[in-house]
Amino acid sequence: MNLLALLLAPLAAADTAPPRGIPTSTVCYEVFVRSFFDSDGDGIGDLNGLTQKLGYIEDLGARCIWLMPVAESPSYHGYDVTDYYRVEPDFGTNEDFKRFVGEAHRRGIRVLVDLVLNHISSEHPSFQAALRDSASPYRSWFLWSRTPGPKNQWGGDNWHRSPVRDEYYYGFFWRGMPDLNFETAAVREEAKRVARYWLEEMKVDGFRLDAIRHLFEDGAQTANVPATHTYLREFTSYLRGIAPNSFTIGEVWDSTPALLAYYPDQLDAYFAFEVSDAILDAVRLGSAAKLFPAVIRAQRDLPAGRWSPFLRNHDQTRTLTALRGDVAGARLAATLLLTFPGLPFVYYGEEIGMTGDKPDPRLRTPMQWSRAPGAGFTRGTPWERLQPDSLTATVEAAEADSTSLLHLHRRLIRLRAETPAVGAGELVPLETGHDAVAAYLRRVPGETRAVLVILNLGTAPVAGVTVTSGDRVLPAGRYTPRRLLGAVTSAAPLRVGPDGRIRGWVPLRTLAPRQGAVLELK
Ligand code: CA
């Protein structure tokens, strides 16, 4: 491809190609199998348990599930794989997995699995062979050094002393997870073979790719090196060859500008960490001042529908804990997430306001289904101690309370599915003159229906908030607001002049603290 074609590629893709992958009108639900539902009483969540709970995920409205690693692993978290072709025995068998996928597909739910390519378990036979036998063909699968190497940015070690001989091996995250050496052709080919197995044999719809900015190293540079981009292009084009409708989303835990190098021709999508942080910060601080720059940048610079906001994932303090138990804040955060552009991801338990803080196992505790012993998660002893609120923050309690966070999630996800402006529209930030009040439109160009989201993030009531915009945000005309969500008694009509500008509009007389509304403008 010449330079001109390269420069035009994102534009051309946006203009002509049908949207690939998963529509932004739905949401994906991130599940930790070990903690979701235990079907056999051993205290460990499993695939048959997950299959039994698919109705819950379907009712939530998610049409896609991301499973954290399900391949065989000696650790509870599964990010150190010992057999890429076998389901972790704690979770069941490969046949259980296939049944789960079949049942998910029957309900119109796609299945993405975590694919861990950067590193492997130190107990994997290939690493053990390489460690013990310096003539092993697997030696070149890993990175070795005579010296321990410099400390990493956190003052820890990336190079770990071999227990066998006087040498060190490279493992970016942990000594139990040696990095694979992607300079070795056999490693690159094996990664494709693993992906092919899960697509063709296990019938998954795609992958969440872990830690991909670390695939290649270049001296002291341990992330985002050019060879990583080259390989992601090769890997993705291979996947498209064998499974044209598969979907890939990558973890590049970095800023939106750093994400740009991963488009347009690598994975389908990446998580937008900056957008997520902006939502949480705005709610925590009660200020809309820094809410929009990250989402506007993502919307402007990244291909439409190919990035994903979320509130929290399995590596981060849960939303309600980050907000110090402020349920109204959690409602605002969910409202922002699920009315933002991009393909949103919801981490299991967030929808019922589960709590959890580091260390990591406490971010991944068993799902709280009911007040029953074991939180209805297991009839045995849960693999990990439940959270202190396991008797109150349950699915059972949330089902019974029409004002619960769970019902709010369901309403917002349905709204997203049924309202093109919310499901696929552009976000247009509006000026409110109040630091605490966030207001934005979602609109599809050419559509006469738009949606206004207006939220008071602050802890004091505000009255008479005036909304204004730049030129050409709506077609000229008179709009009657209709309540889609929120405690709204009456909303004032809006008149938009020929310049398409909103000026001096006071949609709602008052906004209660930590409350807001979603209105359709027609
Ligand atoms: Ca079990």
XYZ file of C-alpha atoms and ligand atoms in Angstrom:
523
model
C 0.000 0.000 0.000
C 1.479 3.396 -0.915
C 1.484 6.313 1.501
C -1.551 7.997 -0.016
C -3.606 4.810 0.196
C -2.491 4.370 3.782
C -3.593 7.895 4.682
C -6.944 7.417 2.994
C -7.570 3.954 4.386
C -9.470 4.919 7.560
C -11.714 7.301 5.647
C -12.418 4.810 2.884
C -13.180 2.103 5.422
C -15.603 4.371 7.262
C -17.335 5.402 4.033
C -17.822 2.202 2.138
C -17.216 -0.945 4.143
C -20.158 -2.442 6.020
C -19.562 -2.173 9.764
C -17.604 -5.185 10.930
C -18.185 -7.079 14.078
C -20.576 -6.281 16.880
C -23.043 -3.396 16.536
C -22.716 -0.588 19.072
C -26.450 -0.849 19.754
C -25.760 -3.745 22.100
C -23.424 -4.271 25.041
C -20.951 -6.979 25.968
C -20.913 -8.572 29.399
C -17.562 -9.576 30.909
C -17.753 -12.806 32.902
C -15.287 -14.523 35.217
C -16.461 -18.139 34.951
C -14.926 -19.131 38.312
C -17.197 -16.608 40.034
C -20.422 -16.719 38.039
C -22.399 -19.825 38.971
C -21.354 -23.192 40.376
C -23.465 -26.069 39.038
C -21.909 -28.969 40.973
C -21.317 -27.681 44.490
C -17.505 -27.675 44.492
C -17.481 -23.934 45.213
C -16.090 -23.042 41.785
C -18.145 -21.483 39.035
C -18.225 -23.558 35.871
C -19.427 -23.630 32.285
C -22.564 -25.626 33.023
C -23.399 -23.033 35.680
C -22.847 -20.235 33.218
C -25.082 -22.001 30.690
C -27.817 -22.195 33.344
C -27.541 -18.437 33.905
C -27.627 -17.414 30.244
C -31.232 -16.316 30.698
C -30.064 -13.687 33.182
C -27.554 -12.302 30.676
C -30.164 -12.389 27.929
C -32.625 -10.504 30.170
C -29.964 -7.916 30.918
C -29.946 -7.288 27.167
C -26.299 -8.148 26.476
C -25.864 -9.799 23.076
C -22.226 -10.597 23.593
C -20.196 -12.171 26.372
C -16.478 -11.874 27.022
C -15.198 -14.790 29.054
C -11.991 -14.253 30.973
C -9.555 -17.122 30.231
C -11.141 -20.556 30.128
C -8.110 -22.569 28.973
C -6.297 -24.856 31.410
C -4.250 -22.939 33.954
C -2.753 -23.591 37.404
C -3.872 -20.181 38.731
C -7.309 -19.013 39.804
C -7.301 -16.175 37.221
C -6.280 -18.234 34.206
C -3.959 -15.724 32.530
C -1.111 -18.269 32.686
C -2.168 -21.042 30.327
C -0.768 -24.581 30.449
C -2.886 -26.025 27.615
C -4.422 -23.743 25.002
C -6.513 -26.560 23.565
C -8.206 -27.725 26.717
C -10.790 -26.061 28.931
C -9.717 -25.597 32.553
C -10.962 -28.792 34.315
C -12.366 -26.688 37.209
C -14.748 -25.183 34.630
C -15.713 -28.410 32.861
C -14.822 -30.038 29.566
C -14.437 -28.887 25.990
C -17.846 -30.471 25.369
C -19.360 -28.332 28.164
C -17.844 -25.288 26.487
C -19.330 -26.194 23.115
C -22.741 -26.707 24.708
C -22.456 -23.294 26.347
C -21.597 -21.646 23.024
C -24.455 -23.441 21.283
C -26.923 -22.270 23.915
C -25.576 -18.698 23.786
C -25.941 -18.661 19.999
C -29.479 -19.977 20.275
C -30.229 -16.859 22.339
C -28.483 -14.539 19.885
C -25.524 -13.976 22.175
C -22.002 -13.985 20.770
C -19.113 -15.433 22.710
C -15.656 -13.883 22.892
C -12.905 -15.598 24.842
C -9.808 -14.103 26.359
C -6.820 -15.052 24.239
C -3.546 -14.698 26.104
C -0.749 -14.520 23.557
C 1.875 -12.345 25.233
C 2.850 -14.925 27.822
C 2.304 -18.501 28.891
C 2.401 -20.386 32.192
C 5.850 -21.175 33.552
C 4.394 -24.678 34.014
C 3.562 -25.037 30.310
C 5.474 -28.013 28.842
C 7.142 -25.779 26.236
C 8.628 -23.510 28.886
C 9.620 -26.398 31.107
C 11.433 -28.005 28.157
C 13.171 -24.737 27.296
C 14.140 -24.174 30.913
C 15.621 -27.619 31.467
C 17.197 -28.392 28.107
C 19.314 -25.739 26.432
C 19.100 -27.764 23.189
C 15.276 -27.805 23.273
C 13.546 -26.501 20.131
C 11.438 -24.421 22.539
C 14.458 -22.350 23.675
C 13.708 -19.793 20.945
C 10.097 -19.494 22.127
C 11.276 -17.446 25.112
C 13.725 -14.650 25.908
C 16.897 -15.427 27.843
C 19.694 -13.372 29.338
C 22.902 -13.947 31.290
C 22.185 -10.825 33.359
C 19.074 -9.817 35.301
C 18.439 -6.659 33.213
C 17.247 -3.241 34.413
C 14.336 -2.777 36.823
C 11.052 -1.989 35.127
C 9.102 1.271 35.498
C 7.533 0.060 38.741
C 10.874 -0.938 40.255
C 10.149 -4.653 39.759
C 11.859 -7.291 37.689
C 10.977 -8.236 34.122
C 13.848 -10.724 34.102
C 13.560 -13.702 36.444
C 16.281 -16.042 37.643
C 16.051 -19.526 36.187
C 15.650 -22.182 38.864
C 17.776 -24.515 36.719
C 20.889 -22.704 35.470
C 22.671 -19.396 35.726
C 20.449 -17.326 33.473
C 17.332 -15.176 33.426
C 14.115 -15.335 31.440
C 11.807 -12.472 30.472
C 8.329 -12.244 31.963
C 6.850 -8.763 31.791
C 4.041 -9.276 34.307
C 5.230 -12.015 36.631
C 7.799 -14.803 36.984
C 4.970 -17.316 36.608
C 4.172 -15.908 33.140
C 7.227 -15.961 30.831
C 6.690 -13.864 27.695
C 6.566 -15.732 24.411
C 9.188 -14.620 21.912
C 7.200 -13.427 18.908
C 10.403 -12.992 16.879
C 10.250 -16.769 16.521
C 8.151 -17.818 13.518
C 6.929 -20.975 15.263
C 5.432 -18.832 18.062
C 3.631 -16.609 15.593
C 2.250 -19.658 13.804
C 1.220 -21.361 17.043
C -0.776 -18.263 18.053
C -2.750 -18.579 14.823
C -3.270 -22.295 15.341
C -4.725 -21.636 18.815
C -7.040 -18.947 17.456
C -8.153 -21.252 14.653
C -8.959 -24.026 17.134
C -11.245 -21.781 19.196
C -12.977 -20.366 16.128
C -13.458 -23.608 14.232
C -13.716 -26.301 16.890
C -15.128 -24.353 19.830
C -17.252 -22.045 17.630
C -16.422 -18.809 19.434
C -17.200 -15.509 17.723
C -13.907 -13.865 18.487
C -11.396 -12.860 21.069
C -10.466 -10.328 23.669
C -6.697 -10.170 23.309
C -4.824 -9.662 26.544
C -1.905 -7.250 26.952
C -1.224 -7.009 23.218
C 0.851 -3.828 23.407
C 3.550 -6.007 24.984
C 3.731 -8.705 22.255
C 7.148 -7.605 21.007
C 10.024 -5.936 22.833
C 12.760 -3.764 21.406
C 15.573 -3.309 23.887
C 14.250 -1.197 26.743
C 10.997 -0.507 24.889
C 8.504 -3.054 26.208
C 5.270 -1.728 24.704
C 3.824 -0.506 21.394
C 6.897 -1.428 19.316
C 6.488 -1.446 15.495
C 6.831 -5.231 15.203
C 3.709 -5.641 17.378
C 1.656 -3.688 14.829
C 3.100 -5.718 11.969
C 2.153 -8.965 13.668
C -1.341 -7.792 14.611
C -1.946 -7.014 10.927
C -0.800 -10.492 9.959
C -2.793 -12.161 12.751
C -5.993 -10.249 11.975
C -5.808 -10.875 8.259
C -5.367 -14.570 9.040
C -8.494 -14.539 11.248
C -10.510 -12.755 8.579
C -9.433 -15.372 6.096
C -10.734 -18.261 8.186
C -13.624 -16.518 10.019
C -14.737 -13.352 8.220
C -17.349 -12.481 10.846
C -15.119 -12.938 13.859
C -14.514 -9.994 16.150
C -11.376 -9.026 18.028
C -10.935 -6.489 20.802
C -7.586 -5.701 22.331
C -6.390 -4.585 25.696
C -4.073 -1.643 25.077
C -3.989 -0.023 28.481
C -2.901 3.353 27.223
C -4.142 6.788 26.187
C -6.376 7.401 23.154
C -3.496 8.972 21.149
C -1.422 5.824 21.800
C -4.359 3.729 20.560
C -4.245 5.408 17.150
C -1.261 3.325 16.066
C -3.448 0.208 16.417
C -5.854 1.345 13.656
C -7.093 1.005 10.991
C -5.870 -2.413 9.926
C -5.187 -4.390 13.093
C -7.784 -5.624 15.603
C -11.412 -4.612 15.180
C -11.630 -2.682 18.440
C -9.798 -1.683 21.619
C -10.912 -0.687 25.077
C -11.023 3.081 25.641
C -9.455 3.346 29.081
C -9.395 7.144 28.964
C -13.133 7.362 28.353
C -13.764 5.036 31.272
C -11.586 7.046 33.612
C -13.281 10.268 32.501
C -16.734 8.880 33.351
C -15.680 7.663 36.789
C -13.775 10.874 37.574
C -16.691 13.090 36.531
C -19.093 11.181 38.773
C -16.655 11.045 41.686
C -15.864 14.762 41.493
C -19.437 15.812 40.697
C -18.099 17.816 37.786
C -18.736 17.614 34.053
C -15.709 19.805 33.297
C -13.447 16.936 32.146
C -16.102 14.470 31.029
C -16.055 15.067 27.279
C -12.509 15.458 25.893
C -11.700 11.723 25.928
C -14.975 10.616 24.322
C -14.813 13.391 21.726
C -11.242 12.383 20.881
C -12.209 8.722 20.595
C -15.220 9.570 18.435
C -13.214 11.905 16.212
C -9.983 9.945 15.824
C -10.985 6.274 15.985
C -13.127 4.440 13.426
C -16.823 4.422 14.374
C -17.910 1.465 16.461
C -14.369 0.182 16.832
C -13.698 1.231 20.401
C -15.235 0.262 23.698
C -15.945 2.257 26.821
C -16.571 0.496 30.139
C -16.699 1.484 33.775
C -14.468 -1.126 35.390
C -12.891 -4.401 34.404
C -11.411 -7.301 36.373
C -8.204 -5.345 37.053
C -9.823 -2.309 38.629
C -11.560 -1.313 41.858
C -15.283 -1.867 41.321
C -17.428 1.170 40.541
C -19.409 1.275 43.760
C -16.239 0.922 45.840
C -14.486 3.630 43.814
C -17.529 5.825 44.506
C -17.450 4.965 48.239
C -20.838 3.300 48.213
C -22.663 6.134 46.463
C -25.445 4.266 44.635
C -26.786 7.450 43.021
C -23.291 7.965 41.614
C -23.225 4.405 40.290
C -26.543 5.108 38.554
C -25.079 8.223 36.913
C -21.988 6.299 35.826
C -24.120 3.534 34.281
C -26.291 6.142 32.535
C -23.229 7.835 31.051
C -21.630 4.567 29.946
C -24.771 3.170 28.340
C -25.682 6.410 26.537
C -22.144 6.954 25.205
C -20.981 5.982 21.722
C -18.747 2.950 21.182
C -19.526 -0.666 22.111
C -19.876 -0.675 25.915
C -18.688 -3.493 28.152
C -20.205 -4.239 31.568
C -18.215 -6.273 34.095
C -20.326 -8.943 35.845
C -21.817 -7.792 39.135
C -21.489 -4.100 38.319
C -25.167 -4.131 37.370
C -26.132 -5.103 40.925
C -23.649 -2.752 42.552
C -21.196 -5.364 43.765
C -18.214 -3.993 45.644
C -14.546 -4.987 45.591
C -11.070 -3.541 45.859
C -7.528 -4.814 45.342
C -5.932 -7.309 45.725
C -7.175 -8.839 42.473
C -9.136 -11.824 43.856
C -11.324 -9.317 45.741
C -12.245 -7.682 42.389
C -13.441 -11.075 41.131
C -15.579 -12.460 43.965
C -18.559 -14.770 43.452
C -21.678 -13.322 41.868
C -24.283 -12.539 44.506
C -27.482 -14.181 43.304
C -29.516 -14.364 46.513
C -29.527 -14.377 50.320
C -29.086 -18.138 50.329
C -25.887 -19.556 51.850
C -23.035 -19.081 49.393
C -24.978 -16.110 47.955
C -26.875 -18.554 45.745
C -23.608 -18.908 43.811
C -22.818 -22.340 45.199
C -24.327 -24.917 47.511
C -20.793 -25.617 48.696
C -18.122 -23.291 50.041
C -17.289 -20.437 47.635
C -13.717 -20.589 46.254
C -13.241 -16.995 47.430
C -14.734 -15.264 50.455
C -17.895 -13.296 49.610
C -18.083 -9.521 49.909
C -19.512 -8.044 53.124
C -22.630 -6.884 51.234
C -23.368 -10.341 49.812
C -26.664 -10.542 51.706
C -28.020 -7.230 50.410
C -26.511 -6.519 46.988
C -28.040 -9.509 45.237
C -29.796 -10.223 41.965
C -32.781 -11.410 43.997
C -33.084 -8.084 45.846
C -32.454 -6.079 42.690
C -35.152 -7.977 40.793
C -37.690 -7.072 43.488
C -36.867 -3.340 43.463
C -38.027 -1.552 40.324
C -35.665 1.347 41.111
C -32.579 -0.860 41.372
C -29.344 -0.459 39.456
C -30.125 -3.747 37.709
C -33.436 -2.475 36.335
C -31.700 0.757 35.309
C -29.135 -1.281 33.355
C -31.877 -3.253 31.650
C -33.772 -0.096 30.715
C -30.656 1.634 29.379
C -29.527 -1.408 27.398
C -33.009 -1.776 25.894
C -33.046 1.954 25.101
C -29.722 1.510 23.327
C -31.048 -1.382 21.280
C -34.299 0.346 20.343
C -33.132 3.926 19.746
C -30.783 4.390 16.776
C -29.567 7.758 18.099
C -28.336 6.106 21.299
C -27.220 2.892 19.667
C -25.232 4.389 16.855
C -25.488 8.183 16.910
C -22.853 10.815 17.257
C -22.341 12.449 20.659
C -22.639 16.235 20.623
C -21.677 17.892 23.916
C -23.808 20.841 24.965
C -22.955 23.878 27.052
C -24.900 24.193 30.323
C -23.023 26.936 32.170
C -22.980 24.663 35.240
C -19.868 22.747 36.167
C -22.005 20.010 37.723
C -24.401 19.512 34.813
C -23.485 17.285 31.885
C -25.659 17.558 28.782
C -25.232 15.994 25.368
C -27.158 14.972 22.306
C -26.947 11.665 20.554
C -28.079 11.953 16.977
C -27.829 10.169 13.685
C -27.254 12.688 10.875
C -30.354 13.006 8.729
C -32.642 11.516 11.419
C -35.282 13.809 12.850
C -35.183 12.112 16.239
C -32.349 12.924 18.599
C -31.815 12.112 22.250
C -30.837 14.530 24.993
C -29.037 13.274 28.087
C -28.915 15.781 30.939
C -27.423 14.818 34.287
C -26.761 16.745 37.474
C -23.530 15.167 38.711
C -23.432 17.449 41.733
C -24.809 17.065 45.247
C -26.939 20.240 45.182
C -30.152 20.803 43.239
C -29.886 23.124 40.263
C -32.662 25.148 38.681
C -33.147 26.715 35.276
C -30.163 25.135 33.524
C -29.873 26.674 30.064
C -28.608 24.460 27.271
C -26.784 25.896 24.267
C -24.912 24.419 21.319
C -22.817 25.267 18.304
C -24.214 25.537 14.773
C -25.978 22.738 12.912
C -26.513 20.283 15.752
C -30.173 19.666 14.823
C -32.346 20.266 11.765
C -34.440 23.430 12.109
C -37.854 22.910 13.652
C -39.874 22.529 16.787
C -39.113 19.556 19.018
C -41.286 18.050 21.698
C -39.283 16.241 24.361
C -40.528 12.845 25.449
C -39.257 11.169 28.595
C -37.249 8.023 28.002
C -35.684 7.787 31.426
C -35.542 9.707 34.700
C -37.920 11.516 37.019
C -39.301 14.095 34.636
C -42.655 15.786 35.119
C -42.633 18.180 32.207
C -40.004 19.154 29.696
C -40.060 22.393 27.722
C -40.310 22.274 23.926
C -37.308 23.277 21.853
C -37.240 25.561 18.829
C -34.238 25.262 16.538
C -33.640 28.015 13.971
C -32.194 27.739 10.458
C -28.645 27.769 11.872
C -29.395 24.470 13.632
C -28.274 25.922 16.930
C -29.794 25.345 20.373
C -29.893 28.565 22.331
C -31.447 29.569 25.623
C -33.351 26.303 26.062
C -34.276 25.321 29.607
C -35.398 21.711 29.095
C -36.166 21.024 32.769
C -37.057 23.527 35.491
C -35.028 21.723 38.141
C -32.551 18.924 38.378
C -32.334 17.085 41.688
C -28.884 16.244 43.064
C -27.221 13.208 41.413
C -30.231 12.828 39.097
C -30.878 13.267 35.449
C -33.005 12.425 32.478
C -32.860 11.004 29.006
C -35.303 12.691 26.627
C -36.226 11.968 23.060
C -36.472 15.048 20.832
C -38.868 14.631 17.947
Ca -18.233 -26.131 39.998
